[in-house]
Coordinates of C-alpha atoms in Angstrom, one line a residue:
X1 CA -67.9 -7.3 -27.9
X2 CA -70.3 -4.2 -28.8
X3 CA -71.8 -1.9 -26.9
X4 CA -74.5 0.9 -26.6
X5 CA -73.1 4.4 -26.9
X6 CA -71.6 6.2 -24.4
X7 CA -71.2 10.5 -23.6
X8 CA -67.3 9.7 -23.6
X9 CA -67.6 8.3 -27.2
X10 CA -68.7 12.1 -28.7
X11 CA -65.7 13.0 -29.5
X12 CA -64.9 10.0 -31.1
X13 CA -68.2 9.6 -32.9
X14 CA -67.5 13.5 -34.2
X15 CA -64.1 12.7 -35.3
X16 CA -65.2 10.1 -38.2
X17 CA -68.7 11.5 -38.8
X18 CA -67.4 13.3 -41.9
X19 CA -66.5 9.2 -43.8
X20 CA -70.0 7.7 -42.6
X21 CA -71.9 6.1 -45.1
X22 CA -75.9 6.0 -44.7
X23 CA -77.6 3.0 -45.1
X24 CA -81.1 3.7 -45.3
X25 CA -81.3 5.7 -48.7
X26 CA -84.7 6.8 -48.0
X27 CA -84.6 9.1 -44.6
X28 CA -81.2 10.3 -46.0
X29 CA -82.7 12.0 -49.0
X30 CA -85.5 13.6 -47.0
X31 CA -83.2 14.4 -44.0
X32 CA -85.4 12.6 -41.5
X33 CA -82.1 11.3 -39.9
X34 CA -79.5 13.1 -38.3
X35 CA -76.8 10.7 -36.7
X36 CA -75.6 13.0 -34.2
X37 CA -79.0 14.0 -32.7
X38 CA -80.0 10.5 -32.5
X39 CA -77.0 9.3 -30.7
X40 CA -77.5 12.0 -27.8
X41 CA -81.4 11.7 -27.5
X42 CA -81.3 8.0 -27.6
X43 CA -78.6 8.4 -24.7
X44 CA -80.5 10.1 -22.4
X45 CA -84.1 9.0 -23.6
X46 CA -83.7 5.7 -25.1
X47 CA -87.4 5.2 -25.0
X48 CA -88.2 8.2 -27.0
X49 CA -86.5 7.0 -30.4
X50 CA -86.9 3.6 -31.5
X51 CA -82.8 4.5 -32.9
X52 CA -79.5 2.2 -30.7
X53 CA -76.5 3.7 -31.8
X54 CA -73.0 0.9 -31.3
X55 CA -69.8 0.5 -31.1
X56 CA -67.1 -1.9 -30.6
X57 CA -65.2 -2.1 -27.7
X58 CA -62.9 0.5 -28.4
X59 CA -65.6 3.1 -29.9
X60 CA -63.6 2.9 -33.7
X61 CA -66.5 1.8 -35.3
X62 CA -70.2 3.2 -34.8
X63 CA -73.5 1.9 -36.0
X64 CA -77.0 3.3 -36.0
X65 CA -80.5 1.2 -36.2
X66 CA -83.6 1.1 -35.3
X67 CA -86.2 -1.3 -34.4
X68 CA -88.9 -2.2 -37.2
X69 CA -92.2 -4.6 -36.9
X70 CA -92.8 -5.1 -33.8
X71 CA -88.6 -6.2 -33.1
X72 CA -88.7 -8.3 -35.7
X73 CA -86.6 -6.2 -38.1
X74 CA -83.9 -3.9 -37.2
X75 CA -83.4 -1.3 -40.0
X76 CA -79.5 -0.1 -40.4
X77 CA -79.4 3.7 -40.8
X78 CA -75.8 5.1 -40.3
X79 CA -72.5 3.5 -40.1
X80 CA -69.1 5.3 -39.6
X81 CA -66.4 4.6 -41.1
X82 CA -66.9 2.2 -43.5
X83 CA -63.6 0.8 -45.5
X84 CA -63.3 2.4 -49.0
X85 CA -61.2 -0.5 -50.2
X86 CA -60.6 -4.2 -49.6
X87 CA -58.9 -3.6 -46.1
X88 CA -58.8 -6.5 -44.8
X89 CA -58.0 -5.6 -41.1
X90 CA -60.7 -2.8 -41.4
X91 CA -63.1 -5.4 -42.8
X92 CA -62.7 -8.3 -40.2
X93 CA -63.6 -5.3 -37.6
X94 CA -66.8 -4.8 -39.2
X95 CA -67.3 -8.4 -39.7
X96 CA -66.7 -9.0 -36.0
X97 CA -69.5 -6.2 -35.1
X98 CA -71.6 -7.6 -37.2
X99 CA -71.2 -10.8 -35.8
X100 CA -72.0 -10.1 -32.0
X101 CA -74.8 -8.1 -33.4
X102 CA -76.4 -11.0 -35.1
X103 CA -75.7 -12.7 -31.6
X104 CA -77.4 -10.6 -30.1
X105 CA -80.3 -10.1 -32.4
X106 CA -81.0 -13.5 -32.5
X107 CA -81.7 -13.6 -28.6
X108 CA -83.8 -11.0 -28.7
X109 CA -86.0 -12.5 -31.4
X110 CA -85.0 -10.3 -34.1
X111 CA -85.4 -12.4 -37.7
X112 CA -83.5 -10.0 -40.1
X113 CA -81.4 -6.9 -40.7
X114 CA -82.5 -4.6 -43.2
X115 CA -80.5 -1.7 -45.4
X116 CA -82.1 0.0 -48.1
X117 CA -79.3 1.9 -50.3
X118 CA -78.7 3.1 -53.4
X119 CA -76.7 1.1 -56.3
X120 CA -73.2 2.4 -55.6
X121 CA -70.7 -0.3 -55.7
X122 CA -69.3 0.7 -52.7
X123 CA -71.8 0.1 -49.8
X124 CA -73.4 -2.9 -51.4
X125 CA -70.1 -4.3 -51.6
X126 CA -69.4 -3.8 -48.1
X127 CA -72.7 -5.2 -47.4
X128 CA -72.1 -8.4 -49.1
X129 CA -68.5 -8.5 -47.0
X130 CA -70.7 -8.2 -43.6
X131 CA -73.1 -10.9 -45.0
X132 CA -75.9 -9.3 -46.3
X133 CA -77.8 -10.3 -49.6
X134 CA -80.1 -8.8 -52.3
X135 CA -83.6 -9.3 -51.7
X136 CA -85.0 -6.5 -54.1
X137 CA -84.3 -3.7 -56.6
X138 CA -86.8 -0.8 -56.8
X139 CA -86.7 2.0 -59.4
X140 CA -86.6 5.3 -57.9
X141 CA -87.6 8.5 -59.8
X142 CA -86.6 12.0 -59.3
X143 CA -88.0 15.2 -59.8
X144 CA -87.7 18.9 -58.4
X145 CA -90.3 21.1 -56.5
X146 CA -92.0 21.4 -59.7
X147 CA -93.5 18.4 -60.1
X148 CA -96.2 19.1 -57.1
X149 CA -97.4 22.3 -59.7
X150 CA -97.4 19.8 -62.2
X151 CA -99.7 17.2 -59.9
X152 CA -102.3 20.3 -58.7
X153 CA -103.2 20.5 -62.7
X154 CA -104.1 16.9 -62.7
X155 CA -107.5 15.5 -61.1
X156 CA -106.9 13.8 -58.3
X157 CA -108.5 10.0 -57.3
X158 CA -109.2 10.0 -53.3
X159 CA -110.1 6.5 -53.3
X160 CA -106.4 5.6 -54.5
X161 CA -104.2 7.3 -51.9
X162 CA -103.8 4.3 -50.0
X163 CA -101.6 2.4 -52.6
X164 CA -98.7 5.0 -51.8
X165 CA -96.9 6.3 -48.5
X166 CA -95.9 9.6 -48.3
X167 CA -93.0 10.1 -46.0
X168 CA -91.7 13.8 -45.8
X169 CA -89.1 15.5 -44.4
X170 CA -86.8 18.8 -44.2
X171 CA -85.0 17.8 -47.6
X172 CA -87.4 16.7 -49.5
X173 CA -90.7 13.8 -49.6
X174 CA -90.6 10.1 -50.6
X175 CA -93.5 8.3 -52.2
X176 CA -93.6 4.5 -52.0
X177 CA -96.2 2.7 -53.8
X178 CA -97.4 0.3 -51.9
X179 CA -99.4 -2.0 -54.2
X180 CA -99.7 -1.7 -58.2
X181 CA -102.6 -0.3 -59.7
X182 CA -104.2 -2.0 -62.8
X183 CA -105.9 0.9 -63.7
X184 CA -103.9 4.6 -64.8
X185 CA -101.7 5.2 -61.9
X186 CA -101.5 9.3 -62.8
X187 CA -104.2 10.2 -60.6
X188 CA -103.5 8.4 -57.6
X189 CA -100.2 9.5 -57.8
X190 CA -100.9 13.0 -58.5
X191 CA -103.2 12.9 -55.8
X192 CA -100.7 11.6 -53.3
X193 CA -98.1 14.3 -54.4
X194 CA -100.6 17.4 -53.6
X195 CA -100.6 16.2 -50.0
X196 CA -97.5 18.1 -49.8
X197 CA -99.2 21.3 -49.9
X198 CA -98.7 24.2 -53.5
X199 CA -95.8 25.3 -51.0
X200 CA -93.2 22.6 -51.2
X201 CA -90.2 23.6 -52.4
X202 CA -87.9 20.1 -51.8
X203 CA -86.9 17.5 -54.2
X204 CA -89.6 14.7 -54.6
X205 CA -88.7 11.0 -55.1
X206 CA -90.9 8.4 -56.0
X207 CA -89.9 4.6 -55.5
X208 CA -91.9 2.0 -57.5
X209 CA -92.2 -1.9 -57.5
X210 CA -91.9 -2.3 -61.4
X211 CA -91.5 0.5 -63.9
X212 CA -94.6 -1.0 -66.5
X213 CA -95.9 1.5 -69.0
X214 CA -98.7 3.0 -66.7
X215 CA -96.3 4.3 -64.3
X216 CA -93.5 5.3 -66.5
X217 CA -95.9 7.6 -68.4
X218 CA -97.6 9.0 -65.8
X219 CA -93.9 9.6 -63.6
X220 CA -92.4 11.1 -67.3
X221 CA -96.1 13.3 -67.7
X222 CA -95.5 15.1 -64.0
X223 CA -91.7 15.8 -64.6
X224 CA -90.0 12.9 -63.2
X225 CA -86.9 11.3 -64.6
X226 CA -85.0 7.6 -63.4
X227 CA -82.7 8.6 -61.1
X228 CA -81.1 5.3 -59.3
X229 CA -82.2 1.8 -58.2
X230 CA -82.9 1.2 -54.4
X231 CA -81.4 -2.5 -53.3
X232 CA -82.8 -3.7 -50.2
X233 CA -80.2 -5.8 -48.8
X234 CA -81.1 -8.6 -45.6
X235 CA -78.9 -10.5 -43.4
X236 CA -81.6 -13.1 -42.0
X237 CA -80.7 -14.2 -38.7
X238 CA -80.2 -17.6 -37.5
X239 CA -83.3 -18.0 -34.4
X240 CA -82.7 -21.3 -32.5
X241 CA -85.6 -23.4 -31.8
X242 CA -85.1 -26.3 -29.3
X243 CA -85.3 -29.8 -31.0
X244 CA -88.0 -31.9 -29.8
X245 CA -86.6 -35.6 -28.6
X246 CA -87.5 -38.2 -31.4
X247 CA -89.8 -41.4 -30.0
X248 CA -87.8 -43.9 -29.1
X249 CA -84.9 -41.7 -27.9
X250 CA -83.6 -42.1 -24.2
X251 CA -83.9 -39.6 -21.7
X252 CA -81.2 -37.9 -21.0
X253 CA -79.9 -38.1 -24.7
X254 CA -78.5 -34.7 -26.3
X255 CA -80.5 -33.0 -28.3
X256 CA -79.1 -30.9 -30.7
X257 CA -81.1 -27.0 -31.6
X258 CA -82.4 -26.8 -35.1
X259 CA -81.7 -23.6 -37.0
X260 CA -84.3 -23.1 -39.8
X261 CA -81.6 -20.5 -41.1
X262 CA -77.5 -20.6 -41.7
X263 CA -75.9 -20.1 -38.6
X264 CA -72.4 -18.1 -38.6
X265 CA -69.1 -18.8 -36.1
X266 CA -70.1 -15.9 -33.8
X267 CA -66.6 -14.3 -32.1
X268 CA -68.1 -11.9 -30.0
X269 CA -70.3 -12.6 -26.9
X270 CA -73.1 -9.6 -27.7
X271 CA -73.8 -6.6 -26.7
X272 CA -72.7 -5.1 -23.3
X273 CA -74.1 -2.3 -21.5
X274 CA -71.3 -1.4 -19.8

C-alpha cells in the first residue's frame, strides 16, 4: 500500500533527502523544483500545486509527481532513495510502489507515467527495473550566461518564437523546440534566447528534436556545446475497458475486461489516504 504524505513523515523525508535522485532533468537544471517545499505546500494546500508527494506504508521510500494533460500523464519529478546497485530487497520495494501506483493511476484514468532524465546509467536502469521504457532521446546543448550576449548581436525573427518554449527558473532557462524549422533556425533561436533579458546570468540549455546541420551551426555560432542526451522514459498504464457481450452470447455469461495495454500482477491495493 502507498500513501499521500504525512507532517509525521518530515523527519523521515529529511533523513534520505541527501540520496534522492531527480527524475525530471529539466526543472532540476533550472531549479524550478524543490522537493521539500513541495511536499509541505502540497500538504496543506494540495490544490495549489499540481505536485502528490508518496510513500509506502512505512514512509522508507518517497516519490514526487505531478499531474500533466488534463490527468492523463503524471510526470515523476523526485524519488528518494533510489538503490545504487542491484539490491534486490531494495528493488522489489520500489517495484511494489510502483505497482499500487499504476493501480491507482489506472482508476483514475491516467494513461502513462513520464520521466525525463539524463543518460546516466544509473536512473535509466532503475527505470527499466520499475518498468519503464524508452520512448525518445533528445540532444541537449549547454552554454553559460554568455550565450544571451552572443544572441542580442544576432537579428532576431518574431514570427518564429513559437517553435520553442522557454521555461526559466532560479538556476538557469531551458529552451525546447517545439517543431523543426526548415528554414535557418539561428534567428528564431536567438530570438527566443533574448527573452531572458541582457541581465541573465544562469546557465542556458537548449533541448532539440534532431541535431541536423541548421541547428548544430547555429547552437555551435551562439556558444553552445553537446552536453548530454535527455531519455524520456514511459510506463503506459493498463486502462480497463468493459468488454461488450458478443451476439449470440447468453445473458448472464462472464465477460471478461479487455486491456488495450500489458497488464502487470498488481500486489498492492492503491493509494490510501490515511
Amino acid at each position: 500500500m502507498i500513501r499521500f504524505f504525512r507532517l509525521r513523515d518530515g523527519p523521515r523525508f529529511l533523513a534520505v533527502l541527501h540520496e534522492g535522485f531527480y527524475l525530471d532533468e529539466r526543472a532540476a537544471r533550472v531549479g524550478r523544483f524543490r522537493p521539500v517545499e513541495a511536499a509541505t505546500v502540497s500538504l496543506f494546500f494540495p490544490d495549489l500545486i499540481p505536485v502528490r508527494t508518496l510513500t509506502d506504508g512505512e514512509g522508507s521510500r518517497f516519490l514526487q509527481l505531478s499531474y500533466r494533460r488534463k490527468g492523463e500523464e503524471l510526470r515523476l519529478l523526485f524519488g528518494t532513495p533510489i538503490p545504487s546497485s542491484p539490491d534486490l530487497e531494495a528493488v522489489a520495494g520500489w517495484e511494489a510502489l510502483f505497482h499500487a501506483l499504476a493501480e491507482w493511476a489506472a482508476r483514475s484514468g491516467t494513461r502513462r507515467l513520464i520521466a525525463e532524465v539524463g543518460g546516466d546509467e544509473l536512473r535509466l536502469a532503475f527505470l527499466r527495473q520499475v518498468g519503464f521504457q524508452p520512448l525518445r532521446r533528445d540532444p541537449v546543448w549547454a552554454g553559460s550566461a554568455q550565450v544571451v550576449e552572443h544572441a542580442f548581436q544576432i537579428p532576431a525573427d518574431p514570427e518564429g518564437f513559437s517553435r520553442w518554449a522557454l521555461h526559466r527558473g532560479p538556476g538557469g532557462a531551458w529552451l525546447e523546440e517545439l517543431r523543426h524549422a526548415r528554414e535557418d533556425p539561428l534567428s528564431t533561436l536567438a530570438g527566443c534566447i533574448r527573452e531572458l533579458g541582457p541581465r541573465w546570468r544562469h546557465p542556458v540549455y537548449v533541448q532539440v528534436r534532431r541535431e541536423t546541420p541548421e541547428i548544430v551551426r547555429a547552437l555551435r555560432e551562439l556558444g553552445f556545446q553537446p552536453a548530454f542526451s535527455l531519455w524520456r522514459m514511459v510506463r503506459w498504464i493498463a486502462i480497463p475497458v468493459p468488454a461488450s457481450v458478443p451476439e449470440g452470447v447468453e445473458a448472464g455469461a462472464s465477460a471478461f475486461p479487455a486491456f488495450p495495454c500489458q497488464t502487470y500482477p498488481w500486489p498492492c491495493r492503491g493509494i490510501s489516504r490515511k
